[in-house]
Every structure is written in C-alpha cells, then in structure tokens.
C-alpha cells in the first residue's frame, strides 16, 4: 500500500514570496490533515478536510495561508506571502475517517520550508 | 482545552537498557491518548494508542504505555532499547468529542548509545 506522498521535500524561499505544497493521501482515505511542525515543537494542526469539505481550520492563518482539496483526493497548501516565522516542516496526514476508531493518521515525510 | 507536557526534551540511554519517556496531560474531559514516533527525515508513525479498557497498552517495536488517570500520565516504556529506536517521540491527546483534534506534545528525542 502506497503511503502519503508529499512534494517538494525541501523548499527555500525569500520572505514575501509565495510557495505551494502538494499532498496525495492514501487511496480511499476520506480525511486529510495539514500540520505545521516548527523546530523543537510538536505538530500543530492547520486544517482538516473531510472529503473536499473543511472540518477545522481554526489554527490556519487565513490572511496568508490557504488550502484546498477540490476533488476530495489530493490537496494543496499555499503560503502567500511567506514570513520568516513560517520556516517549519509541513506535514500532511490522512485517515480513513474522522471517528476515533477510523482516525489512525498516516503521515507523509513532510516538506521542509526555509524562509530567508 | 487539552494540553500535553513531555517533561524531557532529550533522553540518552545505553543500548539494551530500559527507557521511560514521560508524558502528562491536562484536560477537563475524558481523552484518548497516543504515542507517535518520528524517525530522522520521516513522517510520524503511530506507536500505540489508548482508547478505553485496559490501562496497559502494547504497541509496535516492543513499546508499551500505561494510562494513569489519577496522575494524568501516559508514560512510554521499553525494557531494552536498540540503536534503531533512535528517534523523536511525541505524546498526543484528543478529547472524546467528535469535533476535537489531536494535540501533540513538544517531543522527546531518544538517543541510544552503543
């Protein structure tokens, strides 16, 4: 079974530039999550999708971050414009569903973003 | 709201020695508890989880954790570690509410010395 795929693996940009990350979840997984993991901290949920609808985006900085999952499969997370404090690893995860017994999350390898 | 505290940011141990990684949580409601492992340059992988029932939970790679409600703890243990256990370990909590999300601790880096 293929795991969660993410690209790119690494990205270096200058502040005020834009960047986009892509995630392809495990086939058949209805729920998709984007996390931000700042160095020395645990992952923080940015946004959760159930199919192509948003379940939770309470911690997404909506003035600069956006995410979409148009066909309920793969997803894109965008930052525009980037700030220095956005330097982090962006993790994508997926699960079969959102009920606790379906909620084992499978994580991709992450995209490491450095903003200069 | 829930929170998770991992008291040790780094734990060095010798190979084949036992290890305990500590985790305490705070919540006003009942919770589910998790331990995830993150190997270098990889995503997180679920080690074990406590949903209900027996307070001693066994996971992959010989790890186990015990839920202690009175002490609000969920410490992770392994009787004998291997070099391959070198990784970062995250404790996480989720409230029973279907609308809640998983909250992760800040992680404990386990380094194994030969």
PDB file of C-alpha atoms in Angstrom:
ATOM      1  CA  UNK A   1       0.000   0.000   0.000  1.00  0.00           C
ATOM      2  CA  UNK A   2       1.436   3.348  -1.027  1.00  0.00           C
ATOM      3  CA  UNK A   3       1.835   5.869   1.759  1.00  0.00           C
ATOM      4  CA  UNK A   4       1.100   9.566   1.898  1.00  0.00           C
ATOM      5  CA  UNK A   5       3.095  11.402  -0.748  1.00  0.00           C
ATOM      6  CA  UNK A   6       4.296  14.976  -0.401  1.00  0.00           C
ATOM      7  CA  UNK A   7       6.250  17.298  -2.647  1.00  0.00           C
ATOM      8  CA  UNK A   8       8.558  19.048  -2.689  1.00  0.00           C
ATOM      9  CA  UNK A   9      10.648  17.627   0.149  1.00  0.00           C
ATOM     10  CA  UNK A  10      12.600  20.836   0.617  1.00  0.00           C
ATOM     11  CA  UNK A  11      11.979  24.451  -0.336  1.00  0.00           C
ATOM     12  CA  UNK A  12      13.956  27.626   0.272  1.00  0.00           C
ATOM     13  CA  UNK A  13      12.329  30.961  -0.485  1.00  0.00           C
ATOM     14  CA  UNK A  14      12.747  34.585   0.468  1.00  0.00           C
ATOM     15  CA  UNK A  15      10.253  36.377   2.680  1.00  0.00           C
ATOM     16  CA  UNK A  16       7.248  37.795   0.866  1.00  0.00           C
ATOM     17  CA  UNK A  17       7.489  35.117  -1.838  1.00  0.00           C
ATOM     18  CA  UNK A  18       4.774  32.520  -2.383  1.00  0.00           C
ATOM     19  CA  UNK A  19       5.069  28.771  -2.023  1.00  0.00           C
ATOM     20  CA  UNK A  20       2.812  25.765  -2.501  1.00  0.00           C
ATOM     21  CA  UNK A  21       2.962  22.245  -1.130  1.00  0.00           C
ATOM     22  CA  UNK A  22       1.224  19.201  -2.539  1.00  0.00           C
ATOM     23  CA  UNK A  23      -0.103  16.121  -0.783  1.00  0.00           C
ATOM     24  CA  UNK A  24      -1.570  12.891  -2.121  1.00  0.00           C
ATOM     25  CA  UNK A  25      -3.189  10.833   0.658  1.00  0.00           C
ATOM     26  CA  UNK A  26      -3.537   7.078   0.901  1.00  0.00           C
ATOM     27  CA  UNK A  27      -6.144   5.839  -1.559  1.00  0.00           C
ATOM     28  CA  UNK A  28      -9.590   5.676  -0.011  1.00  0.00           C
ATOM     29  CA  UNK A  29      -8.807   7.935   2.926  1.00  0.00           C
ATOM     30  CA  UNK A  30     -11.557  10.485   3.346  1.00  0.00           C
ATOM     31  CA  UNK A  31      -9.858  12.696   5.906  1.00  0.00           C
ATOM     32  CA  UNK A  32      -6.777  14.789   5.167  1.00  0.00           C
ATOM     33  CA  UNK A  33      -4.795  16.926   7.588  1.00  0.00           C
ATOM     34  CA  UNK A  34      -2.109  19.590   7.205  1.00  0.00           C
ATOM     35  CA  UNK A  35       0.185  20.192  10.169  1.00  0.00           C
ATOM     36  CA  UNK A  36       2.918  22.747  10.811  1.00  0.00           C
ATOM     37  CA  UNK A  37       5.893  21.496  12.840  1.00  0.00           C
ATOM     38  CA  UNK A  38       8.241  24.235  13.980  1.00  0.00           C
ATOM     39  CA  UNK A  39      11.696  23.119  15.111  1.00  0.00           C
ATOM     40  CA  UNK A  40      11.582  21.855  18.687  1.00  0.00           C
ATOM     41  CA  UNK A  41       7.790  21.657  18.801  1.00  0.00           C
ATOM     42  CA  UNK A  42       5.148  19.075  18.126  1.00  0.00           C
ATOM     43  CA  UNK A  43       2.962  19.230  15.031  1.00  0.00           C
ATOM     44  CA  UNK A  44       0.141  21.768  15.109  1.00  0.00           C
ATOM     45  CA  UNK A  45      -2.987  21.166  13.052  1.00  0.00           C
ATOM     46  CA  UNK A  46      -3.544  23.843  10.415  1.00  0.00           C
ATOM     47  CA  UNK A  47      -6.524  22.411   8.574  1.00  0.00           C
ATOM     48  CA  UNK A  48      -8.564  19.210   8.387  1.00  0.00           C
ATOM     49  CA  UNK A  49     -10.627  18.126   5.384  1.00  0.00           C
ATOM     50  CA  UNK A  50     -13.364  15.508   5.274  1.00  0.00           C
ATOM     51  CA  UNK A  51     -13.564  14.624   1.578  1.00  0.00           C
ATOM     52  CA  UNK A  52     -13.483  18.090  -0.012  1.00  0.00           C
ATOM     53  CA  UNK A  53     -15.077  19.972   2.883  1.00  0.00           C
ATOM     54  CA  UNK A  54     -13.225  21.800   5.660  1.00  0.00           C
ATOM     55  CA  UNK A  55     -13.803  20.354   9.148  1.00  0.00           C
ATOM     56  CA  UNK A  56     -11.403  22.526  11.149  1.00  0.00           C
ATOM     57  CA  UNK A  57      -9.288  25.466  10.054  1.00  0.00           C
ATOM     58  CA  UNK A  58      -9.289  27.338  13.341  1.00  0.00           C
ATOM     59  CA  UNK A  59      -5.489  27.499  13.523  1.00  0.00           C
ATOM     60  CA  UNK A  60      -4.866  28.380   9.881  1.00  0.00           C
ATOM     61  CA  UNK A  61      -3.539  31.961   9.462  1.00  0.00           C
ATOM     62  CA  UNK A  62      -6.071  32.799   6.801  1.00  0.00           C
ATOM     63  CA  UNK A  63      -4.513  36.114   5.860  1.00  0.00           C
ATOM     64  CA  UNK A  64      -1.596  34.267   4.266  1.00  0.00           C
ATOM     65  CA  UNK A  65      -2.344  30.528   4.242  1.00  0.00           C
ATOM     66  CA  UNK A  66      -4.870  28.758   2.050  1.00  0.00           C
ATOM     67  CA  UNK A  67      -5.598  25.122   1.334  1.00  0.00           C
ATOM     68  CA  UNK A  68      -7.853  23.232  -0.995  1.00  0.00           C
ATOM     69  CA  UNK A  69      -8.890  19.672  -1.724  1.00  0.00           C
ATOM     70  CA  UNK A  70     -11.049  20.188  -4.763  1.00  0.00           C
ATOM     71  CA  UNK A  71     -11.822  16.615  -5.784  1.00  0.00           C
ATOM     72  CA  UNK A  72     -11.612  15.106  -2.317  1.00  0.00           C
ATOM     73  CA  UNK A  73      -8.314  13.403  -3.073  1.00  0.00           C
ATOM     74  CA  UNK A  74      -5.061  15.351  -3.250  1.00  0.00           C
ATOM     75  CA  UNK A  75      -4.565  18.700  -1.598  1.00  0.00           C
ATOM     76  CA  UNK A  76      -2.514  21.858  -1.922  1.00  0.00           C
ATOM     77  CA  UNK A  77      -1.386  24.184   0.874  1.00  0.00           C
ATOM     78  CA  UNK A  78      -0.247  27.661  -0.134  1.00  0.00           C
ATOM     79  CA  UNK A  79       1.511  30.458   1.715  1.00  0.00           C
ATOM     80  CA  UNK A  80       1.320  33.940   0.219  1.00  0.00           C
ATOM     81  CA  UNK A  81       3.309  35.961   1.223  1.00  0.00           C
ATOM     82  CA  UNK A  82       5.712  33.955   3.381  1.00  0.00           C
ATOM     83  CA  UNK A  83       7.199  35.286   6.595  1.00  0.00           C
ATOM     84  CA  UNK A  84      10.357  34.237   8.400  1.00  0.00           C
ATOM     85  CA  UNK A  85       8.284  32.547  11.116  1.00  0.00           C
ATOM     86  CA  UNK A  86       6.747  30.222   8.530  1.00  0.00           C
ATOM     87  CA  UNK A  87      10.011  28.246   8.445  1.00  0.00           C
ATOM     88  CA  UNK A  88       8.918  24.772   9.517  1.00  0.00           C
ATOM     89  CA  UNK A  89       8.167  21.276   8.325  1.00  0.00           C
ATOM     90  CA  UNK A  90       4.707  20.964   6.793  1.00  0.00           C
ATOM     91  CA  UNK A  91       3.258  17.519   7.335  1.00  0.00           C
ATOM     92  CA  UNK A  92       0.329  16.005   5.530  1.00  0.00           C
ATOM     93  CA  UNK A  93      -1.580  13.089   7.037  1.00  0.00           C
ATOM     94  CA  UNK A  94      -4.624  11.069   6.071  1.00  0.00           C
ATOM     95  CA  UNK A  95      -7.044   8.720   7.786  1.00  0.00           C
ATOM     96  CA  UNK A  96      -9.963   6.542   6.746  1.00  0.00           C
ATOM     97  CA  UNK A  97     -12.405   8.790   8.548  1.00  0.00           C
ATOM     98  CA  UNK A  98     -12.712  11.133  11.466  1.00  0.00           C
ATOM     99  CA  UNK A  99     -14.360   8.868  14.027  1.00  0.00           C
ATOM    100  CA  UNK A 100     -11.921   7.805  16.737  1.00  0.00           C
ATOM    101  CA  UNK A 101     -11.756   4.197  15.575  1.00  0.00           C
ATOM    102  CA  UNK A 102     -11.049   5.247  11.973  1.00  0.00           C
ATOM    103  CA  UNK A 103      -8.770   8.057  12.901  1.00  0.00           C
ATOM    104  CA  UNK A 104      -5.330   6.471  12.842  1.00  0.00           C
ATOM    105  CA  UNK A 105      -3.410   9.106  10.957  1.00  0.00           C
ATOM    106  CA  UNK A 106      -0.757   8.147   8.434  1.00  0.00           C
ATOM    107  CA  UNK A 107       1.834  10.840   7.866  1.00  0.00           C
ATOM    108  CA  UNK A 108       3.829  11.782   4.819  1.00  0.00           C
ATOM    109  CA  UNK A 109       7.557  12.612   5.026  1.00  0.00           C
ATOM    110  CA  UNK A 110       6.892  16.343   5.156  1.00  0.00           C
ATOM    111  CA  UNK A 111       8.084  19.403   3.280  1.00  0.00           C
ATOM    112  CA  UNK A 112      10.851  21.349   4.991  1.00  0.00           C
ATOM    113  CA  UNK A 113      10.432  25.082   4.308  1.00  0.00           C
ATOM    114  CA  UNK A 114      13.112  27.666   4.983  1.00  0.00           C
ATOM    115  CA  UNK A 115      12.182  31.320   4.596  1.00  0.00           C
ATOM    116  CA  UNK A 116      15.138  33.700   4.326  1.00  0.00           C
TER     117      UNK A 116
ATOM    118  CA  UNK B   1      -8.917  22.653  26.134  1.00  0.00           C
ATOM    119  CA  UNK B   2      -6.328  19.923  26.308  1.00  0.00           C
ATOM    120  CA  UNK B   3      -2.570  20.161  26.675  1.00  0.00           C
ATOM    121  CA  UNK B   4       0.342  17.743  26.758  1.00  0.00           C
ATOM    122  CA  UNK B   5       3.626  18.076  28.615  1.00  0.00           C
ATOM    123  CA  UNK B   6       6.631  15.968  27.794  1.00  0.00           C
ATOM    124  CA  UNK B   7       8.970  16.653  30.646  1.00  0.00           C
ATOM    125  CA  UNK B   8      12.196  15.567  28.959  1.00  0.00           C
ATOM    126  CA  UNK B   9      13.310  17.112  25.689  1.00  0.00           C
ATOM    127  CA  UNK B  10      16.166  14.616  25.368  1.00  0.00           C
ATOM    128  CA  UNK B  11      16.772  11.182  26.874  1.00  0.00           C
ATOM    129  CA  UNK B  12      20.129   9.459  26.296  1.00  0.00           C
ATOM    130  CA  UNK B  13      20.322   5.760  27.165  1.00  0.00           C
ATOM    131  CA  UNK B  14      22.691   2.911  26.502  1.00  0.00           C
ATOM    132  CA  UNK B  15      21.744   0.141  24.120  1.00  0.00           C
ATOM    133  CA  UNK B  16      19.839  -2.724  25.786  1.00  0.00           C
ATOM    134  CA  UNK B  17      18.974  -0.522  28.780  1.00  0.00           C
ATOM    135  CA  UNK B  18      15.343   0.165  29.739  1.00  0.00           C
ATOM    136  CA  UNK B  19      13.798   3.529  28.983  1.00  0.00           C
ATOM    137  CA  UNK B  20      10.794   5.533  30.114  1.00  0.00           C
ATOM    138  CA  UNK B  21       9.590   8.634  28.293  1.00  0.00           C
ATOM    139  CA  UNK B  22       7.281  10.733  30.407  1.00  0.00           C
ATOM    140  CA  UNK B  23       4.036  12.340  29.321  1.00  0.00           C
ATOM    141  CA  UNK B  24       1.474  14.235  31.365  1.00  0.00           C
ATOM    142  CA  UNK B  25      -1.725  15.709  30.036  1.00  0.00           C
ATOM    143  CA  UNK B  26      -4.304  18.218  31.136  1.00  0.00           C
ATOM    144  CA  UNK B  27      -7.973  18.023  30.253  1.00  0.00           C
ATOM    145  CA  UNK B  28     -11.340  18.772  31.819  1.00  0.00           C
ATOM    146  CA  UNK B  29     -12.958  15.959  29.819  1.00  0.00           C
ATOM    147  CA  UNK B  30     -12.126  12.348  29.065  1.00  0.00           C
ATOM    148  CA  UNK B  31      -9.429  11.832  26.488  1.00  0.00           C
ATOM    149  CA  UNK B  32      -7.819   9.397  24.123  1.00  0.00           C
ATOM    150  CA  UNK B  33      -4.022   9.180  24.299  1.00  0.00           C
ATOM    151  CA  UNK B  34      -1.384   8.413  21.690  1.00  0.00           C
ATOM    152  CA  UNK B  35       2.328   7.981  21.223  1.00  0.00           C
ATOM    153  CA  UNK B  36       3.870   8.679  17.828  1.00  0.00           C
ATOM    154  CA  UNK B  37       7.462   8.119  16.696  1.00  0.00           C
ATOM    155  CA  UNK B  38       9.319  10.190  14.124  1.00  0.00           C
ATOM    156  CA  UNK B  39      12.467   8.658  12.666  1.00  0.00           C
ATOM    157  CA  UNK B  40      15.005  11.036  11.068  1.00  0.00           C
ATOM    158  CA  UNK B  41      13.692  12.610   7.861  1.00  0.00           C
ATOM    159  CA  UNK B  42      10.425  10.691   8.058  1.00  0.00           C
ATOM    160  CA  UNK B  43       6.851  11.460   8.968  1.00  0.00           C
ATOM    161  CA  UNK B  44       5.206  10.436  12.218  1.00  0.00           C
ATOM    162  CA  UNK B  45       4.128   6.844  12.795  1.00  0.00           C
ATOM    163  CA  UNK B  46       1.645   5.660  15.402  1.00  0.00           C
ATOM    164  CA  UNK B  47       3.296   3.565  18.137  1.00  0.00           C
ATOM    165  CA  UNK B  48       0.249   2.894  20.288  1.00  0.00           C
ATOM    166  CA  UNK B  49      -2.985   4.419  21.496  1.00  0.00           C
ATOM    167  CA  UNK B  50      -5.284   4.240  24.487  1.00  0.00           C
ATOM    168  CA  UNK B  51      -8.980   4.447  23.688  1.00  0.00           C
ATOM    169  CA  UNK B  52     -10.587   2.549  26.576  1.00  0.00           C
ATOM    170  CA  UNK B  53     -10.314  -0.659  28.571  1.00  0.00           C
ATOM    171  CA  UNK B  54      -7.016  -1.973  29.915  1.00  0.00           C
ATOM    172  CA  UNK B  55      -4.765   0.828  31.069  1.00  0.00           C
ATOM    173  CA  UNK B  56      -1.655  -1.001  29.845  1.00  0.00           C
ATOM    174  CA  UNK B  57      -1.344  -0.604  26.105  1.00  0.00           C
ATOM    175  CA  UNK B  58       1.119  -2.514  23.977  1.00  0.00           C
ATOM    176  CA  UNK B  59       2.390  -1.074  20.717  1.00  0.00           C
ATOM    177  CA  UNK B  60       4.793  -1.812  17.936  1.00  0.00           C
ATOM    178  CA  UNK B  61       8.532  -2.399  18.314  1.00  0.00           C
ATOM    179  CA  UNK B  62       8.201  -3.646  21.901  1.00  0.00           C
ATOM    180  CA  UNK B  63       6.915  -0.376  23.351  1.00  0.00           C
ATOM    181  CA  UNK B  64       4.131  -0.136  25.911  1.00  0.00           C
ATOM    182  CA  UNK B  65       2.440   2.677  27.812  1.00  0.00           C
ATOM    183  CA  UNK B  66       0.299   2.862  30.905  1.00  0.00           C
ATOM    184  CA  UNK B  67      -2.626   5.226  31.314  1.00  0.00           C
ATOM    185  CA  UNK B  68      -2.847   6.602  34.849  1.00  0.00           C
ATOM    186  CA  UNK B  69      -5.959   8.710  35.213  1.00  0.00           C
ATOM    187  CA  UNK B  70      -5.261   9.871  38.771  1.00  0.00           C
ATOM    188  CA  UNK B  71      -1.829  11.153  37.800  1.00  0.00           C
ATOM    189  CA  UNK B  72      -2.948  12.251  34.313  1.00  0.00           C
ATOM    190  CA  UNK B  73       0.028  10.460  32.834  1.00  0.00           C
ATOM    191  CA  UNK B  74       0.710   8.198  29.879  1.00  0.00           C
ATOM    192  CA  UNK B  75       4.373   7.221  30.134  1.00  0.00           C
ATOM    193  CA  UNK B  76       6.016   5.191  27.386  1.00  0.00           C
ATOM    194  CA  UNK B  77       8.355   2.318  28.277  1.00  0.00           C
ATOM    195  CA  UNK B  78      10.584  -0.248  26.638  1.00  0.00           C
ATOM    196  CA  UNK B  79      12.534  -2.838  28.635  1.00  0.00           C
ATOM    197  CA  UNK B  80      15.515  -2.957  26.279  1.00  0.00           C
ATOM    198  CA  UNK B  81      16.254  -0.398  23.570  1.00  0.00           C
ATOM    199  CA  UNK B  82      18.104  -0.827  20.303  1.00  0.00           C
ATOM    200  CA  UNK B  83      20.062   1.592  18.149  1.00  0.00           C
ATOM    201  CA  UNK B  84      17.140   1.555  15.731  1.00  0.00           C
ATOM    202  CA  UNK B  85      14.917   3.167  18.394  1.00  0.00           C
ATOM    203  CA  UNK B  86      16.785   6.437  17.969  1.00  0.00           C
ATOM    204  CA  UNK B  87      14.031   8.877  17.068  1.00  0.00           C
ATOM    205  CA  UNK B  88      11.779  11.619  18.374  1.00  0.00           C
ATOM    206  CA  UNK B  89       8.741  10.504  20.322  1.00  0.00           C
ATOM    207  CA  UNK B  90       5.545  12.539  20.585  1.00  0.00           C
ATOM    208  CA  UNK B  91       2.774  12.095  23.098  1.00  0.00           C
ATOM    209  CA  UNK B  92      -0.639  13.317  21.968  1.00  0.00           C
ATOM    210  CA  UNK B  93      -4.129  13.728  23.388  1.00  0.00           C
ATOM    211  CA  UNK B  94      -7.602  14.025  21.887  1.00  0.00           C
ATOM    212  CA  UNK B  95     -10.810  14.754  23.711  1.00  0.00           C
ATOM    213  CA  UNK B  96     -13.758  12.378  23.396  1.00  0.00           C
ATOM    214  CA  UNK B  97     -15.732  14.984  21.445  1.00  0.00           C
ATOM    215  CA  UNK B  98     -16.022  14.095  17.777  1.00  0.00           C
ATOM    216  CA  UNK B  99     -15.134  17.662  16.885  1.00  0.00           C
ATOM    217  CA  UNK B 100     -11.845  17.688  18.753  1.00  0.00           C
ATOM    218  CA  UNK B 101      -8.393  17.490  17.225  1.00  0.00           C
ATOM    219  CA  UNK B 102      -5.190  15.779  18.298  1.00  0.00           C
ATOM    220  CA  UNK B 103      -2.881  17.944  20.394  1.00  0.00           C
ATOM    221  CA  UNK B 104       0.786  16.957  20.320  1.00  0.00           C
ATOM    222  CA  UNK B 105       3.444  17.451  22.958  1.00  0.00           C
ATOM    223  CA  UNK B 106       6.761  19.046  22.103  1.00  0.00           C
ATOM    224  CA  UNK B 107       8.537  15.713  21.741  1.00  0.00           C
ATOM    225  CA  UNK B 108      11.334  13.759  23.421  1.00  0.00           C
ATOM    226  CA  UNK B 109      14.462  12.928  21.483  1.00  0.00           C
ATOM    227  CA  UNK B 110      15.669   9.436  22.369  1.00  0.00           C
ATOM    228  CA  UNK B 111      19.323   8.842  21.616  1.00  0.00           C
ATOM    229  CA  UNK B 112      20.802   5.395  22.030  1.00  0.00           C
ATOM    230  CA  UNK B 113      24.474   4.965  22.867  1.00  0.00           C
ATOM    231  CA  UNK B 114      26.247   1.731  21.923  1.00  0.00           C
TER     232      UNK B 114
END
